[in-house]
Tab-separated table of C-alpha atoms and ligand atoms in Angstrom:
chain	number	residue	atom	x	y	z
A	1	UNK	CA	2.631	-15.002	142.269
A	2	UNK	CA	5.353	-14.435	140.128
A	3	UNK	CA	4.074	-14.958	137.137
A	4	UNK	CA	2.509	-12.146	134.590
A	5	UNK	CA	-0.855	-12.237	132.951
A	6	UNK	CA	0.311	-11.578	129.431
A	7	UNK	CA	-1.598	-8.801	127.587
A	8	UNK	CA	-1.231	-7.664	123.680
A	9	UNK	CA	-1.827	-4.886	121.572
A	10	UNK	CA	-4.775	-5.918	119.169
A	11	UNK	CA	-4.406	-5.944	115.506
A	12	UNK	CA	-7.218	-4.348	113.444
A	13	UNK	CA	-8.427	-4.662	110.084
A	14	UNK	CA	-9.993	-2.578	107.769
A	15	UNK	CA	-12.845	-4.702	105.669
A	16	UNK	CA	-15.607	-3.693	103.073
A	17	UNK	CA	-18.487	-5.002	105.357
A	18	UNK	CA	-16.896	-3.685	108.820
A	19	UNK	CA	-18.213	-0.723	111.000
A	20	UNK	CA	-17.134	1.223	114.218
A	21	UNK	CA	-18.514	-0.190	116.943
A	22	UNK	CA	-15.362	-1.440	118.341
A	23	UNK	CA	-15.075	2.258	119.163
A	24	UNK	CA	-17.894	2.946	121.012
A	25	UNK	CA	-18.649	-0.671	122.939
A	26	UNK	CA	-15.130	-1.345	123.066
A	27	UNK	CA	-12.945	1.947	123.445
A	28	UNK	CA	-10.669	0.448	120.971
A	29	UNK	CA	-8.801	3.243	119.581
A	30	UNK	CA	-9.801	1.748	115.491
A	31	UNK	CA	-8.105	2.812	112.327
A	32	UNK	CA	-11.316	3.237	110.086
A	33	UNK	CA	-15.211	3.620	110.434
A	34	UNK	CA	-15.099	-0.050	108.385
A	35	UNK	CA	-13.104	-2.464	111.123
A	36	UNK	CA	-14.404	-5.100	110.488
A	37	UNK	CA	-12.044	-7.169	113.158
A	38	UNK	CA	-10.033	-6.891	116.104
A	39	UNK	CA	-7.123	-9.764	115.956
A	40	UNK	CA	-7.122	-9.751	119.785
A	41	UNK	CA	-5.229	-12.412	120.889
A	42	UNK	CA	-2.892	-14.009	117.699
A	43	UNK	CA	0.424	-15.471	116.656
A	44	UNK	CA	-1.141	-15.926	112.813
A	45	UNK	CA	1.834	-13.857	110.246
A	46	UNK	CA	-1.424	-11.933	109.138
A	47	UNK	CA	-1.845	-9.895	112.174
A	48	UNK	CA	0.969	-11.025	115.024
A	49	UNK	CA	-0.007	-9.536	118.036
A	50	UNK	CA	2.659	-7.484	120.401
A	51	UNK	CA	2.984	-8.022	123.848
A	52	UNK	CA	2.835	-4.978	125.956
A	53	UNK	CA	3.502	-6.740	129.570
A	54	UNK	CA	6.303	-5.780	131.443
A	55	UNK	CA	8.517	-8.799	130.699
A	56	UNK	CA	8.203	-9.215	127.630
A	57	UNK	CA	7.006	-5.600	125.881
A	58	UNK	CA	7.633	-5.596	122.113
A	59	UNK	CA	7.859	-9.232	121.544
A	60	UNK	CA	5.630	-10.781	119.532
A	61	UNK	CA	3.186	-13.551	120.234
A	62	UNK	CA	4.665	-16.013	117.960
A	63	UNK	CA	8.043	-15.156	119.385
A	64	UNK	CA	7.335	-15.853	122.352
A	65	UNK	CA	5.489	-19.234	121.401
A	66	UNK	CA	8.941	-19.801	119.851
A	67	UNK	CA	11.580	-18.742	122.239
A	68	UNK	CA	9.462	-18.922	125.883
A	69	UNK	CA	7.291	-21.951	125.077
A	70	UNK	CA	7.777	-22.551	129.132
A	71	UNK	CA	5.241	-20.064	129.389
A	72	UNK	CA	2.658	-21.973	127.731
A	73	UNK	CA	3.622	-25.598	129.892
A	74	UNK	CA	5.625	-26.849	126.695
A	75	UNK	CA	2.922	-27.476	124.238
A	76	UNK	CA	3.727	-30.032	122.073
A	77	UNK	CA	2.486	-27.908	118.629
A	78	UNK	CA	4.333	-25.679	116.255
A	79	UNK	CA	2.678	-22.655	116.123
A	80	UNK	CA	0.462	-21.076	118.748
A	81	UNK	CA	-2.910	-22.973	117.918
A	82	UNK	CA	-5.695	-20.549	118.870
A	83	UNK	CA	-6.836	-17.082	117.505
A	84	UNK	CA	-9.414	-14.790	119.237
A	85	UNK	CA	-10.705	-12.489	117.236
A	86	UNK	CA	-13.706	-9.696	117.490
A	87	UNK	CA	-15.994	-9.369	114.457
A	88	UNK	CA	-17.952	-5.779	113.695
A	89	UNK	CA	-20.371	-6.759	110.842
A	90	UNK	CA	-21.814	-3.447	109.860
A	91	UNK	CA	-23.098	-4.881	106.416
A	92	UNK	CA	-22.949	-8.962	105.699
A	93	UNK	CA	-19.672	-11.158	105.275
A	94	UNK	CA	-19.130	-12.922	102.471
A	95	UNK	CA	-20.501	-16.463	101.930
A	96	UNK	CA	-17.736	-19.063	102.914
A	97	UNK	CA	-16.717	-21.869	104.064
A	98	UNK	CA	-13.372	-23.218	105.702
A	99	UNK	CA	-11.281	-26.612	105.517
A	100	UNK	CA	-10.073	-28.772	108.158
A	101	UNK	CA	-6.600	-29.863	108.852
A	102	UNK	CA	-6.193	-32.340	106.285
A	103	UNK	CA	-7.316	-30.161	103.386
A	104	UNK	CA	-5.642	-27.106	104.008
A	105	UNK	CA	-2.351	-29.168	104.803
A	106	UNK	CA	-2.343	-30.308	101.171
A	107	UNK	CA	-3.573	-27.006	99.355
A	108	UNK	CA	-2.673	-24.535	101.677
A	109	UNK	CA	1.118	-24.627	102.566
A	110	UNK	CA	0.787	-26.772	105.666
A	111	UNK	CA	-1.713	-24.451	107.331
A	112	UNK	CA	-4.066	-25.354	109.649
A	113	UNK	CA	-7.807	-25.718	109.121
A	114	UNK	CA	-10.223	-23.427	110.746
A	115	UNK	CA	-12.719	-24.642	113.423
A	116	UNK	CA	-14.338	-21.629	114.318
A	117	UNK	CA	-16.900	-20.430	117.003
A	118	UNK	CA	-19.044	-17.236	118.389
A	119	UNK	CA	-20.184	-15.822	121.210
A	120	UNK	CA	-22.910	-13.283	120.040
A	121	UNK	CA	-21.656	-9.779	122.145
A	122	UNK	CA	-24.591	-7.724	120.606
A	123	UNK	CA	-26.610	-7.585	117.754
A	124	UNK	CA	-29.416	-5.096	116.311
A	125	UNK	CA	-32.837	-6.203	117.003
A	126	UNK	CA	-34.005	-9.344	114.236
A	127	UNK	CA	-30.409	-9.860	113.338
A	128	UNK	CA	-29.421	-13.478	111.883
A	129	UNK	CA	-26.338	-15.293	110.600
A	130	UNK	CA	-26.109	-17.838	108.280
A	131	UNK	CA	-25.027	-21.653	108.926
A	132	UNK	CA	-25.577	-24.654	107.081
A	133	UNK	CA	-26.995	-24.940	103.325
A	134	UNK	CA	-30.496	-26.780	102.049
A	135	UNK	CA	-28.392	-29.542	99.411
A	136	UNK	CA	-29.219	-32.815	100.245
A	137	UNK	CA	-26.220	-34.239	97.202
A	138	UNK	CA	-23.122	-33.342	96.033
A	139	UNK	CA	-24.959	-32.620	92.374
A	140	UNK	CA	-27.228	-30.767	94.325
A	141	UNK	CA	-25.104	-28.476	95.393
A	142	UNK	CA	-22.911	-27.816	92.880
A	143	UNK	CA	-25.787	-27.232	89.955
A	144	UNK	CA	-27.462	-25.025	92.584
A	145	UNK	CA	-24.030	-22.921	92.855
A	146	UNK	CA	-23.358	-22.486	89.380
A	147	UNK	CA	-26.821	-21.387	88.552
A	148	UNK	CA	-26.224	-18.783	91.040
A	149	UNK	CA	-29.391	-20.118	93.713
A	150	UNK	CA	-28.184	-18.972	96.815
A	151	UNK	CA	-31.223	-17.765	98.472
A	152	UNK	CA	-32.524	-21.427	98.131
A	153	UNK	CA	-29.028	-23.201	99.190
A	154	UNK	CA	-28.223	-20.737	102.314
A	155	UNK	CA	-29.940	-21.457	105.875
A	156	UNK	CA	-30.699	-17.939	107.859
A	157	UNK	CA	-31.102	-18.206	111.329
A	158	UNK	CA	-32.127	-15.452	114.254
A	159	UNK	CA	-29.561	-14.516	116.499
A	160	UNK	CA	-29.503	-12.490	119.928
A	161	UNK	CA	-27.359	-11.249	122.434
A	162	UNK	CA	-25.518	-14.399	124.309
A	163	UNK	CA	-25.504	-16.985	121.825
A	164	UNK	CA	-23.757	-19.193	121.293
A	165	UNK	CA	-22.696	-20.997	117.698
A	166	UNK	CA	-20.387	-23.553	116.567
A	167	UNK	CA	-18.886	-23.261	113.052
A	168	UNK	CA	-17.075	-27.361	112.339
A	169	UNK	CA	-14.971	-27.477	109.289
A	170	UNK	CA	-16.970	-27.198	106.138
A	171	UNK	CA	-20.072	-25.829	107.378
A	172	UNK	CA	-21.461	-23.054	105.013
A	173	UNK	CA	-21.424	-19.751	107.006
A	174	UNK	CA	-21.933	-16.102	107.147
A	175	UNK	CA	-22.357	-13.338	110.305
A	176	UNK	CA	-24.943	-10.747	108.514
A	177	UNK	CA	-24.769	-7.120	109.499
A	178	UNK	CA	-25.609	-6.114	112.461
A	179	UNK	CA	-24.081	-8.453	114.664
A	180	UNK	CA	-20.746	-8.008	116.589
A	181	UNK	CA	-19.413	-11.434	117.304
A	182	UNK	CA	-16.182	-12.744	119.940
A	183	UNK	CA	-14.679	-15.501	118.309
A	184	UNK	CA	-12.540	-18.269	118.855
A	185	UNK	CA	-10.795	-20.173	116.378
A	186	UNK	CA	-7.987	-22.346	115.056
A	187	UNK	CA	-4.952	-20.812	114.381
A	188	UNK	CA	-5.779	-19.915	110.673
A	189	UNK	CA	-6.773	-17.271	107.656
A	190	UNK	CA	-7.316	-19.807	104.974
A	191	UNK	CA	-11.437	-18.870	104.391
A	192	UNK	CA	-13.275	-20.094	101.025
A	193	UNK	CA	-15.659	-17.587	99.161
A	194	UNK	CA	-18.772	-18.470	97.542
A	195	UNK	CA	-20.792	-15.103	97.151
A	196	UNK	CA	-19.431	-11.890	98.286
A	197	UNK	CA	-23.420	-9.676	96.964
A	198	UNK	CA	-20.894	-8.963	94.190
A	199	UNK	CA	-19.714	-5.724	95.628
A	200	UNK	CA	-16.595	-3.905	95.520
A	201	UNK	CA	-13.966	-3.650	97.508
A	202	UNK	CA	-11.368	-0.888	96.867
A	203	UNK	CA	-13.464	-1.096	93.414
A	204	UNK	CA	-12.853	-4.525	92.676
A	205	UNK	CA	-14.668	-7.982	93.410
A	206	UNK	CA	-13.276	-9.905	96.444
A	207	UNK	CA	-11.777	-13.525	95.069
A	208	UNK	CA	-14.071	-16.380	95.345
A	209	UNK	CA	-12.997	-19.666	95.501
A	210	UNK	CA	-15.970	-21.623	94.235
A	211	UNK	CA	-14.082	-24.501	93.433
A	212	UNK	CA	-11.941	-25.234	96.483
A	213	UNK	CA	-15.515	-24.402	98.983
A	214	UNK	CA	-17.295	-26.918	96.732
A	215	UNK	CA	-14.150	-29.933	97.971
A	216	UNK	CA	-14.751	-28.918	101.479
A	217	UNK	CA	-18.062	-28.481	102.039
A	218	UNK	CA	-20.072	-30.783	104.107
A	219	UNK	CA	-22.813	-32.630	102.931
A	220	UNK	CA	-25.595	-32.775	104.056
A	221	UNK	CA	-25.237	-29.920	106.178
A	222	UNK	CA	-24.059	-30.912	109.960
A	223	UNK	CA	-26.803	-29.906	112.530
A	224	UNK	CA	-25.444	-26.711	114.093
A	225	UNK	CA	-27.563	-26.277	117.127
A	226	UNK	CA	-27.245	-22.459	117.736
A	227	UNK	CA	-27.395	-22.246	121.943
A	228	UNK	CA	-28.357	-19.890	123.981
A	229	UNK	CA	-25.812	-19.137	126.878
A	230	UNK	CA	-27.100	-18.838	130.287
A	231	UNK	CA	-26.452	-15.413	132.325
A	232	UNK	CA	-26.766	-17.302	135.888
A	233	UNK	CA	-24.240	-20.283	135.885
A	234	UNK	CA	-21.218	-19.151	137.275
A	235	UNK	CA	-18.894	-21.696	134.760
A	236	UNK	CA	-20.678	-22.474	131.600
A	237	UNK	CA	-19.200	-25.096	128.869
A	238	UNK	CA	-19.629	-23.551	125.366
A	239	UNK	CA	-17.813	-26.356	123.771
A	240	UNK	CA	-15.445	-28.978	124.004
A	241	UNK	CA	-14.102	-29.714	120.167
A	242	UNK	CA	-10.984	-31.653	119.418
A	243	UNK	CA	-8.984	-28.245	118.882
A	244	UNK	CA	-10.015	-26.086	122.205
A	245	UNK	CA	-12.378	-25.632	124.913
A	246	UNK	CA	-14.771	-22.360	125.523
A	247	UNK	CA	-16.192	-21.196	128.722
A	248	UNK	CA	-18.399	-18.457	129.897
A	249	UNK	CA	-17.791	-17.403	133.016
A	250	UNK	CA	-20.749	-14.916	134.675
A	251	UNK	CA	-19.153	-13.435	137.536
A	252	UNK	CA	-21.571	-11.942	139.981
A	253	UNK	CA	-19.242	-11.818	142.891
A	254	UNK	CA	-16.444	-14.263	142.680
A	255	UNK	CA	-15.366	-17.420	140.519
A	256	UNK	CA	-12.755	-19.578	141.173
A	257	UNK	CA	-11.047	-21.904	138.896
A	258	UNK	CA	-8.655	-24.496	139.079
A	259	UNK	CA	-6.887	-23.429	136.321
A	260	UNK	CA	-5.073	-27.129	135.699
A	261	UNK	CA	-4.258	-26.379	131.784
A	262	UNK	CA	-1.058	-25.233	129.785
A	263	UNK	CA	-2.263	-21.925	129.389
A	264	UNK	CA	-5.785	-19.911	129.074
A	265	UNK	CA	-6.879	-16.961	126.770
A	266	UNK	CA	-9.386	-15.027	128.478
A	267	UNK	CA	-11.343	-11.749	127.430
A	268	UNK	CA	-13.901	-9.464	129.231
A	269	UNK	CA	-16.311	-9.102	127.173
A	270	UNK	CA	-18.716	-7.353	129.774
A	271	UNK	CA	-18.508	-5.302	132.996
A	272	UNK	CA	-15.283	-4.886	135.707
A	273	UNK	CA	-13.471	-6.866	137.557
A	274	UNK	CA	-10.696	-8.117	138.996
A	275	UNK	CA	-8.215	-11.259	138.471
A	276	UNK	CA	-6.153	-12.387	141.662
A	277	UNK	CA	-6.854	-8.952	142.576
A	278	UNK	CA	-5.737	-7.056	138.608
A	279	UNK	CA	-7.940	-4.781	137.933
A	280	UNK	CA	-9.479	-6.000	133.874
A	281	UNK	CA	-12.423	-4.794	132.382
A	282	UNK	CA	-14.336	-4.746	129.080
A	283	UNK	CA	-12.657	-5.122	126.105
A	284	UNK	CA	-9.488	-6.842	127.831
A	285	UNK	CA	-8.080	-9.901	126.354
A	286	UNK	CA	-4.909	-11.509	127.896
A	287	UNK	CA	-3.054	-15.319	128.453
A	288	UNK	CA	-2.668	-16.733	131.477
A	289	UNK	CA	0.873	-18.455	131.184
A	290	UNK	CA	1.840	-21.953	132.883
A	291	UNK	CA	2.403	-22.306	136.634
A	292	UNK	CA	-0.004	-18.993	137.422
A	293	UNK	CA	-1.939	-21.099	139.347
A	294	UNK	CA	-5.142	-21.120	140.652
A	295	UNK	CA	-7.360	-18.229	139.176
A	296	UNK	CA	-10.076	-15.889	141.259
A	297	UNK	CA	-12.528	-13.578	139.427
A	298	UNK	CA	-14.287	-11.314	141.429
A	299	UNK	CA	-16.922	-7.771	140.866
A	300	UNK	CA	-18.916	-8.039	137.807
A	301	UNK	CA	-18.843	-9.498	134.420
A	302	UNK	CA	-18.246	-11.509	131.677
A	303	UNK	CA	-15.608	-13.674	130.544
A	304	UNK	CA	-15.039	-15.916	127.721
A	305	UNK	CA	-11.779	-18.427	127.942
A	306	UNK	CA	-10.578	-20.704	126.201
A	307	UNK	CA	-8.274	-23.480	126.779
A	308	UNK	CA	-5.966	-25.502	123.893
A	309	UNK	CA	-6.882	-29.041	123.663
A	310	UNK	CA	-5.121	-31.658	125.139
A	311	UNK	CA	-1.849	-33.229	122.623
B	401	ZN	ZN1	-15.543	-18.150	109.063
């Protein structure tokens, strides 16, 4: 094995809604009692991560997607396409929505959209998110946003430890307080407000974009089945969209994977372990460059990975 697991120093960020668990599930060493999120693994300009493996310490990951693209098998895409992310909701998000690729390439400098998706870590007891609105027309929605009905347009849905929820392009969404969320996504920040509770943040109101959420916004709402992961299956598909790939892996004692992709993100999001015998444990997030080879988890945990699609 001469290849290196790659790992990165996480960037945070301080938000209105965000708390401190990161701290105390997480050990993360945070820079306010509102971090709202942990940039984990990212190449976005808004929070670059920096590599702090051996061969490559103080390079960023977008550098390396641009100069060492041989360690990620020569994907064929411009930018480094994925972004995993931890969310701390101490108090609710904002209402929003994102675009896909084709919107935000017109209105938003070329950027990509934002598929998004979560793996529930923990959440206080009778927690819920928000997915998905109650508009059955275009008219519908729109009158029922500008006379400010949001209790009647929003869908609230229970949540709990382990699941699982997929978040397509244009789906109305918002993680509620309370719930501490790994996600994956698209390589993207462009995110649509449509109520922020009309609080302050450093004593102003947070921009909405009202206008630019009602263009992308899917209707009627897609069905967004909200799944609940198993804790038994040793490899467990989470999803399999046109941008990525998500597995849970529940390692009891060991699980081995072929490992036949360009590259992997993985993060331990529970227990101790090892990979080809490196010790990782909670709270670990790292890529697997090309040519490691075949991968073997063993002790006890688990892992979330994902995979870039295939160009
Ligand atoms: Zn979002």
């Amino acid at each position: 094995m001469d290849k290196e697991l790659l790992f990165f120093k996480p960037v945070f960020k301080t938000l209105v809604w965000g708390g401190n668990k990161m701290r105390d599930e997480f050990g993360y060493d945070i820079p306010s009692e509102n971090t709202g999120e942990c940039w984990a693994i990212s190449a976005h300009k808004n929070g670059d991560a920096v590599c702090v493996s051996n061969g490559y310490k103080g390079m960023t990951l977008s550098e390396l997607w641009d100069t060492k693209r041989e360690l990620f098998g020569n994907y064929g895409s411009d930018r480094f396409p994925l972004l995993t992310k931890i969310i701390d909701a101490a108090d609710d998000l904002s209402i929003q929505v994102h675009p896909d690729d084709e919107y935000a390439k017109v209105h938003e400098n070329g950027s990509y959209g934002k598929e998004e998706c979560w793996y529930v870590l923990d959440c206080d007891k009778d927690s819920s998110v928000i997915i998905g609105h109650n508009a059955n027309s275009k008219e519908e929605f729109d009158r029922m946003i500008d006379e400010g009905r949001f209790e009647e347009l929003i869908r609230e849905v229970p949540v709990h430890k382990g699941d699982f929820i997929r978040i397509a392009p244009g789906t109305i969404h918002s993680i509620k307080g309370g719930v501490m969320v790994l996600e994956t996504q698209q390589n993207s920040d462009i995110t649509y407000r449509l109520y922020d509770y009309n609080r302050l943040s450093n004593g102003k109101l947070r921009e909405l974009h009202i206008d630019k959420a009602k263009d992308v916004v899917v209707i009627p709402t897609p069905e967004n089945a909200i799944y609940a992961t198993s804790a038994n299956r040793p490899v467990e598909t989470l999803i399999e969209c046109k941008y990525f790939s998500v597995y849970k892996l529940n390692v009891k004692e060991t699980v081995n994977l072929d490992n036949d992709v360009p590259f992997r993100l993985v993060s331990v999001v529970e227990g101790a372990g090892k990979i080809n015998g490196t010790d990782i444990k909670k709270g670990m997030h790292f890529i697997v460059p090309s040519g490691f080879g075949a991968l073997s988890f063993t002790g006890d945990m688990t892992i979330i990975t994902s995979v870039p699609a295939n160009l």
